[in-house]
Coordinates of C-alpha atoms and ligand atoms in Angstrom, one line a residue:
X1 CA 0.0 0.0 0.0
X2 CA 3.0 2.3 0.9
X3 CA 4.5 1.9 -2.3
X4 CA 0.9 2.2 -4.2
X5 CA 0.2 5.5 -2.0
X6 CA 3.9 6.6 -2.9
X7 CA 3.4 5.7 -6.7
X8 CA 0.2 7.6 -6.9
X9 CA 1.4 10.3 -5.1
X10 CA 4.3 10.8 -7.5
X11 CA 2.2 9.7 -10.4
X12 CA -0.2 12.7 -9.5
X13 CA 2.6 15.0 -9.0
X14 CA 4.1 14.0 -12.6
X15 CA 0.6 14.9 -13.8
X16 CA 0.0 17.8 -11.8
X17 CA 3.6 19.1 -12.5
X18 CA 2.6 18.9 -16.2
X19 CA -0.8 20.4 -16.0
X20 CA 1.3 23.7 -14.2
X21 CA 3.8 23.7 -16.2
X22 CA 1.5 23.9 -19.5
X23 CA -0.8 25.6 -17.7
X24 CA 1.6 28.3 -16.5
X25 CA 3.1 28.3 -20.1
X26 CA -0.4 29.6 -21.5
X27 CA -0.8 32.2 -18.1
X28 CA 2.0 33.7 -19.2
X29 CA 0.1 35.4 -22.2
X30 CA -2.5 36.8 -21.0
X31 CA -5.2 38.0 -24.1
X32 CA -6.8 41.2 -23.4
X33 CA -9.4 42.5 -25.7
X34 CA -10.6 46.3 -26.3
X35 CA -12.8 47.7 -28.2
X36 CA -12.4 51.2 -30.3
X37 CA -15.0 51.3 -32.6
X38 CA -17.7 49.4 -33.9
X39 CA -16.1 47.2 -35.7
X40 CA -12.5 47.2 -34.7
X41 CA -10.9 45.8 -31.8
X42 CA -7.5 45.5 -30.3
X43 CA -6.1 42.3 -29.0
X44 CA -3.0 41.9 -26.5
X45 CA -1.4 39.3 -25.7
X46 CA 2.2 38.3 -26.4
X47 CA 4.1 39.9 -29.4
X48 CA 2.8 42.9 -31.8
X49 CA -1.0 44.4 -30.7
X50 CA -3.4 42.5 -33.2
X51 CA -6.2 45.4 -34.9
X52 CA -9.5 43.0 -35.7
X53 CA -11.9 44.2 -37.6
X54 CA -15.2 42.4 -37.8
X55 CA -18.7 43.2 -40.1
X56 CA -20.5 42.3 -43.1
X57 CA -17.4 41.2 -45.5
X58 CA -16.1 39.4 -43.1
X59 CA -12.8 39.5 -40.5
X60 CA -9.3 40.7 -40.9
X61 CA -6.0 41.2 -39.1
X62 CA -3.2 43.7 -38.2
X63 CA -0.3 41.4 -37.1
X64 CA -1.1 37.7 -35.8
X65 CA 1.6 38.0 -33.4
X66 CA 3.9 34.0 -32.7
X67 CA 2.6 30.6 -34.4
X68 CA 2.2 28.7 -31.0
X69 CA -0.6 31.5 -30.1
X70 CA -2.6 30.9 -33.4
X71 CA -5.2 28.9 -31.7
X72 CA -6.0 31.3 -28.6
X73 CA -6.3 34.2 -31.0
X74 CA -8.5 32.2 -33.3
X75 CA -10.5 31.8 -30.3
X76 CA -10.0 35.6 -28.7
X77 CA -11.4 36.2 -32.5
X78 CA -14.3 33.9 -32.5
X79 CA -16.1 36.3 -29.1
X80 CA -16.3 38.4 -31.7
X81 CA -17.4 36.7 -35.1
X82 CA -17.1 33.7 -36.2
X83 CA -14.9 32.7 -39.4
X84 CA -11.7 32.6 -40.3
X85 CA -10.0 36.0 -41.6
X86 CA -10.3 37.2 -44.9
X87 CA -7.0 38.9 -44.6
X88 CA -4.0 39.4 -42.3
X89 CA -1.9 42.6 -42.7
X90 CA 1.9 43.0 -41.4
X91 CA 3.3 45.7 -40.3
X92 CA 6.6 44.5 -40.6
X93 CA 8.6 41.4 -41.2
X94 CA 9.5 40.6 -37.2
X95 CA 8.4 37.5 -35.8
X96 CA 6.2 38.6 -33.1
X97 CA 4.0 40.5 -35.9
X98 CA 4.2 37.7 -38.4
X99 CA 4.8 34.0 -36.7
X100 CA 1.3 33.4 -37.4
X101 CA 1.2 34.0 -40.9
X102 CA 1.2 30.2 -42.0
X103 CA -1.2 29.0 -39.2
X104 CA -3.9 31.9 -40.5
X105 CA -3.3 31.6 -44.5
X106 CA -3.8 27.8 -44.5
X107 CA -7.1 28.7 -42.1
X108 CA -7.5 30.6 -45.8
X109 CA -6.5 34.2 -44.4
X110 CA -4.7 35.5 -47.5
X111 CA -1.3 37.9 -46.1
X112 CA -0.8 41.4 -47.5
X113 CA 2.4 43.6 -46.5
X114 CA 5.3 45.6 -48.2
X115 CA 7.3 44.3 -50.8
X116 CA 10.4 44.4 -48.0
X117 CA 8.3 42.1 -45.7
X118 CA 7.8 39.8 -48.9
X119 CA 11.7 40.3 -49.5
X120 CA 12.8 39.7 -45.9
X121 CA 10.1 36.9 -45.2
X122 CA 10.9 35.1 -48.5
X123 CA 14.5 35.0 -47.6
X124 CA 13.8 33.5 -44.2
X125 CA 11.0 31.2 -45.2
X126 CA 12.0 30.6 -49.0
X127 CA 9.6 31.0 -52.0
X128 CA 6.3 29.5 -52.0
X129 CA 5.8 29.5 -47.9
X130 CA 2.7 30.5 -46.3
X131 CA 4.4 32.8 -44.2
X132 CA 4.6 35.2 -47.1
X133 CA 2.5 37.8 -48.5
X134 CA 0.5 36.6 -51.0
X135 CA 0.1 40.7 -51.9
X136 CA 2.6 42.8 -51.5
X137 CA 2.2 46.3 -52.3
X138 CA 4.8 49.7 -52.1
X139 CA 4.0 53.3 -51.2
X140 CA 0.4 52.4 -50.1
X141 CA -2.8 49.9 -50.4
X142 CA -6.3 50.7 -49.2
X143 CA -8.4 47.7 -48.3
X144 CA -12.6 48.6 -48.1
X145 CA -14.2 46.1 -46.3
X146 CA -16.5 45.9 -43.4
X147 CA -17.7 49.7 -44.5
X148 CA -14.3 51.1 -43.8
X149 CA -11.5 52.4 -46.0
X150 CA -8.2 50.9 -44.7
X151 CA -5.4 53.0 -45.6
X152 CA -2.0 51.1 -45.4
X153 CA 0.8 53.8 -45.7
X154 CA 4.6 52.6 -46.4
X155 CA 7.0 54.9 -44.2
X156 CA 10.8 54.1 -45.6
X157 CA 13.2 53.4 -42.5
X158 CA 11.9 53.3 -39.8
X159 CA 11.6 50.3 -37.4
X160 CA 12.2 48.6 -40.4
X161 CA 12.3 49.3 -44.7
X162 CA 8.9 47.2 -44.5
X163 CA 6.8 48.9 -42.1
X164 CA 3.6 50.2 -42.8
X165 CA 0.8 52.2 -40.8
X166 CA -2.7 51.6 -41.1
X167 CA -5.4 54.4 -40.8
X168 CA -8.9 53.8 -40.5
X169 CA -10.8 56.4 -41.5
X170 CA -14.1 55.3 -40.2
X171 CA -13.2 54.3 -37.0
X172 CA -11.1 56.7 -36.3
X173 CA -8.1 54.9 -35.2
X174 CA -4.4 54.7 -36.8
X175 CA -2.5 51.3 -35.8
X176 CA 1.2 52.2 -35.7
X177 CA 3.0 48.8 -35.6
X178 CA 6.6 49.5 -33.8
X179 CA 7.5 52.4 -35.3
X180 CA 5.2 53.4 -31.9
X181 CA 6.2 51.7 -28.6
X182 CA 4.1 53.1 -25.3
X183 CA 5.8 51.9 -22.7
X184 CA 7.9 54.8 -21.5
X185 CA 10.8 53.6 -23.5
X186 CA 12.5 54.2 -26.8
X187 CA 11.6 52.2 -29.9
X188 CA 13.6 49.3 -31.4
X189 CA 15.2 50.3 -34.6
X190 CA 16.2 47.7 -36.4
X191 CA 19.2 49.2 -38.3
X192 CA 20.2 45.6 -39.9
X193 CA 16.5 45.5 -41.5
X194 CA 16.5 49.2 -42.9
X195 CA 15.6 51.0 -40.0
X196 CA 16.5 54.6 -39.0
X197 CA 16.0 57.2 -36.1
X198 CA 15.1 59.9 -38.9
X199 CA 12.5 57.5 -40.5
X200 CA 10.5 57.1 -36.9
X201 CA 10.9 60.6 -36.2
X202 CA 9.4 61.1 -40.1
X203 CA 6.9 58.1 -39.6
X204 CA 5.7 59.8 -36.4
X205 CA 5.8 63.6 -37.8
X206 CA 3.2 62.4 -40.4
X207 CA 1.4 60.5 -39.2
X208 CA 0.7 63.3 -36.7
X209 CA -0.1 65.2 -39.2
X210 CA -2.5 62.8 -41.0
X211 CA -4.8 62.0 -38.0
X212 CA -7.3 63.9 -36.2
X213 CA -7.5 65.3 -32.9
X214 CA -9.5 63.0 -31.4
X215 CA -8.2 60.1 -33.2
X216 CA -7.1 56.4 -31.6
X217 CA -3.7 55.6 -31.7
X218 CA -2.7 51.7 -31.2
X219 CA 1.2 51.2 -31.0
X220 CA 2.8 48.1 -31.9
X221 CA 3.7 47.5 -28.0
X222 CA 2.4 49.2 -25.2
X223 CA -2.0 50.4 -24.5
X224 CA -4.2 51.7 -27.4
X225 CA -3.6 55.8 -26.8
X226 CA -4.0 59.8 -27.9
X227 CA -3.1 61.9 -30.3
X228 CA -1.2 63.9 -27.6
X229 CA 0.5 60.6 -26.4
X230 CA 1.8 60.6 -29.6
X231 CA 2.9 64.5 -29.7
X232 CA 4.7 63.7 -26.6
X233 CA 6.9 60.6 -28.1
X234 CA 8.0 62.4 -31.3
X235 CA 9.4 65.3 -28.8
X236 CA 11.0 62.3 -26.9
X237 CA 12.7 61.1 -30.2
X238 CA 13.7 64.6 -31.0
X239 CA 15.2 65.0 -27.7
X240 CA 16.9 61.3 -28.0
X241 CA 18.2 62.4 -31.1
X242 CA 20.1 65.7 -29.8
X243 CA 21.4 64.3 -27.0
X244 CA 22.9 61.7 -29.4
X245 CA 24.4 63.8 -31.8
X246 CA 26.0 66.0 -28.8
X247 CA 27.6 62.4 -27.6
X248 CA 28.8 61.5 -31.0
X249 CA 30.4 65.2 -31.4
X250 CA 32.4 64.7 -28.1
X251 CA 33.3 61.2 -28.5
X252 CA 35.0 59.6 -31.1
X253 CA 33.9 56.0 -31.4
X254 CA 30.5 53.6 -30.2
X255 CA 32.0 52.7 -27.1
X256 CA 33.0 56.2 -25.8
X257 CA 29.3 57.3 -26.7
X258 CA 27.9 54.0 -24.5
X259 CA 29.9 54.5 -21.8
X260 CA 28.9 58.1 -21.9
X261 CA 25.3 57.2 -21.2
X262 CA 23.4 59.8 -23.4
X263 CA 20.1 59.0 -22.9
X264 CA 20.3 58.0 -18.8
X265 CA 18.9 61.4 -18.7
X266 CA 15.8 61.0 -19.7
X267 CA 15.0 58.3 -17.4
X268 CA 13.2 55.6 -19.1
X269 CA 12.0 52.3 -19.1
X270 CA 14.3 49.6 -20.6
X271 CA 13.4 45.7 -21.0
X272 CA 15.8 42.9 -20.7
X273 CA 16.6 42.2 -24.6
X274 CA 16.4 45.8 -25.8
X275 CA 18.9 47.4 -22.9
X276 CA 19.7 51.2 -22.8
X277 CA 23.0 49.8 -24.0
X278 CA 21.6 48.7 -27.2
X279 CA 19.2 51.5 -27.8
X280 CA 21.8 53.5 -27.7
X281 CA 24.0 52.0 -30.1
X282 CA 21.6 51.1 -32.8
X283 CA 20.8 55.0 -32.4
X284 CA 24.5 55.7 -33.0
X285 CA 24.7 53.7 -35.9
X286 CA 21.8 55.1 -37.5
X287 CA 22.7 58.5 -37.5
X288 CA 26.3 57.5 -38.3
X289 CA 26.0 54.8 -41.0
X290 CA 23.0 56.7 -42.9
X291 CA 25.4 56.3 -46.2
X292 CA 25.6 52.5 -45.8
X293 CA 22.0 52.1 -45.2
X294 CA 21.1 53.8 -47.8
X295 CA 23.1 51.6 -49.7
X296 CA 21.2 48.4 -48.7
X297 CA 18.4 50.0 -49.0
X298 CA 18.6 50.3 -52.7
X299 CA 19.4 46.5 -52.5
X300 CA 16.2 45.6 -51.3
X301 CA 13.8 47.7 -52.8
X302 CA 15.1 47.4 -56.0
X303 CA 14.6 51.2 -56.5
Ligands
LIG1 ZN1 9.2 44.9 -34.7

């Protein structure tokens, strides 16, 4: 009986151990849904913000965010509508906006993105995957569907040479992708894909310009905002900037500018994989290897 009563016990641990473990694995992400309009939605979770839009035509994406969470946003989506979506936009080429791409276009969800995100996710996936746009467009695209004009607008690098911001003109809303991040922190730019400092600063100037006063603005990372949320971040770039260029004037190399801690004074958040370290030498390189990039750049587009 002792050994039984031991065996079980362990037994039910082993089975208890896994149901924490997997169940802890799916805690982790924890889906939040809010609405902005009508018929658009936000979804957080883990990775990118996911736009949904739901109506007559049908259901369709901003970003789906990583493969393994395919099923719970499939599910997130079905409180809404049912179906699968018609299409699923990217915003860029990174994983966290684009690891469900495969998952949703064999569900039938046909992909649409820059031609850089069909460049950059060709070369990763090779020709013919389901991770790939199956349209691809360049300076802009508008998609009408569930009574709203979708206006996807290419900025050139910014987080990325792919990225592109979508405004909805009915529901009021622009969803930024990561040329935005809301967390209190500077953006990622992602100077080996294209990226710049000057193309967020541009990307964030227009887009400014292009949106209302009273207009929602959903970032790639961080809570659905305002327009004056917004204001505020491009004079937080601006100000990143400056003290960047006064580093890079007194100090002649990368490591003189890190160790020089440029942007400590603004006082910002920092994660563990993008490190005030690193922000500050993808901002050095940017606005120090704009000839080189420009370069690539060329490469790429084809232009
Ligand atoms: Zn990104």
């Amino acid at each position: 009986m002792g050994f039984n009563n031991e065996k079980n016990s362990y037994l039910a641990s082993i089975v208890l151990g896994a149901f924490f473990l997997s169940h802890t694995a799916w805690a982790e992400v924890n889906f939040k849904m809010q609405q902005l309009s009508n018929n658009l939605h936000v979804l957080y979770g883990q990775g990118g913000n996911i736009a949904i839009s739901t109506g007559k035509d049908g259901i369709y994406l901003v970003d789906d965010q990583f493969a393994k969470l395919s099923e719970e946003i499939k599910k997130q989506i079905s409180t809404l509508q049912q179906g699968a979506p018609e299409f699923v936009i990217n915003t860029h080429h990174h994983g966290d906006h684009t690891g469900g791409n495969e998952n949703f276009a064999q569900a039938g969800s046909h992909v649409i993105a820059h031609h850089n995100v069909y460049e950059r996710l060709k070369a990763k996936h090779s020709e013919g995957s389901k991770y790939l746009p199956v349209v691809s467009f360049g300076k802009d695209l508008v998609l009408h569907f569930n009574d709203e004009h979708a206006h996807l607008w290419h900025f050139p690098h910014a987080h990325t040479d792919g990225d592109a911001v979508v405004f909805y003109k009915n529901a009021n809303v622009v969803h930024m992708g990561d040329i935005f991040f809301n967390l209190n922190s500077l953006p990622f730019v992602d100077v080996d894909s294209g990226g710049s400092l000057d193309g967020v600063i541009s990307a964030v100037r227009d887009t400014l310009e292009r949106i209302g006063d009273d207009t929602k603005v959903s970032p790639g990372h961080g809570s659905v905002t305002d327009k004056p949320s917004l204001a505020q971040y491009l004079v937080l770039l601006q100000k990143a900037k400056q003290l960047m260029l006064v580093a890079i004037k007194e100090h002649n190399n990368i490591e003189a500018v890190v160790n020089a801690k440029p942007l400590a004074t603004l006082e910002l958040s920092y994660s563990d994989w993008l490190p005030q370290e690193r922000v500050t030498k993808l901002f050095y390189r940017s606005l120090t290897e704009q000839t080189v990039l420009q370069g690539r750049a060329d490469c790429v587009t084809g232009s």
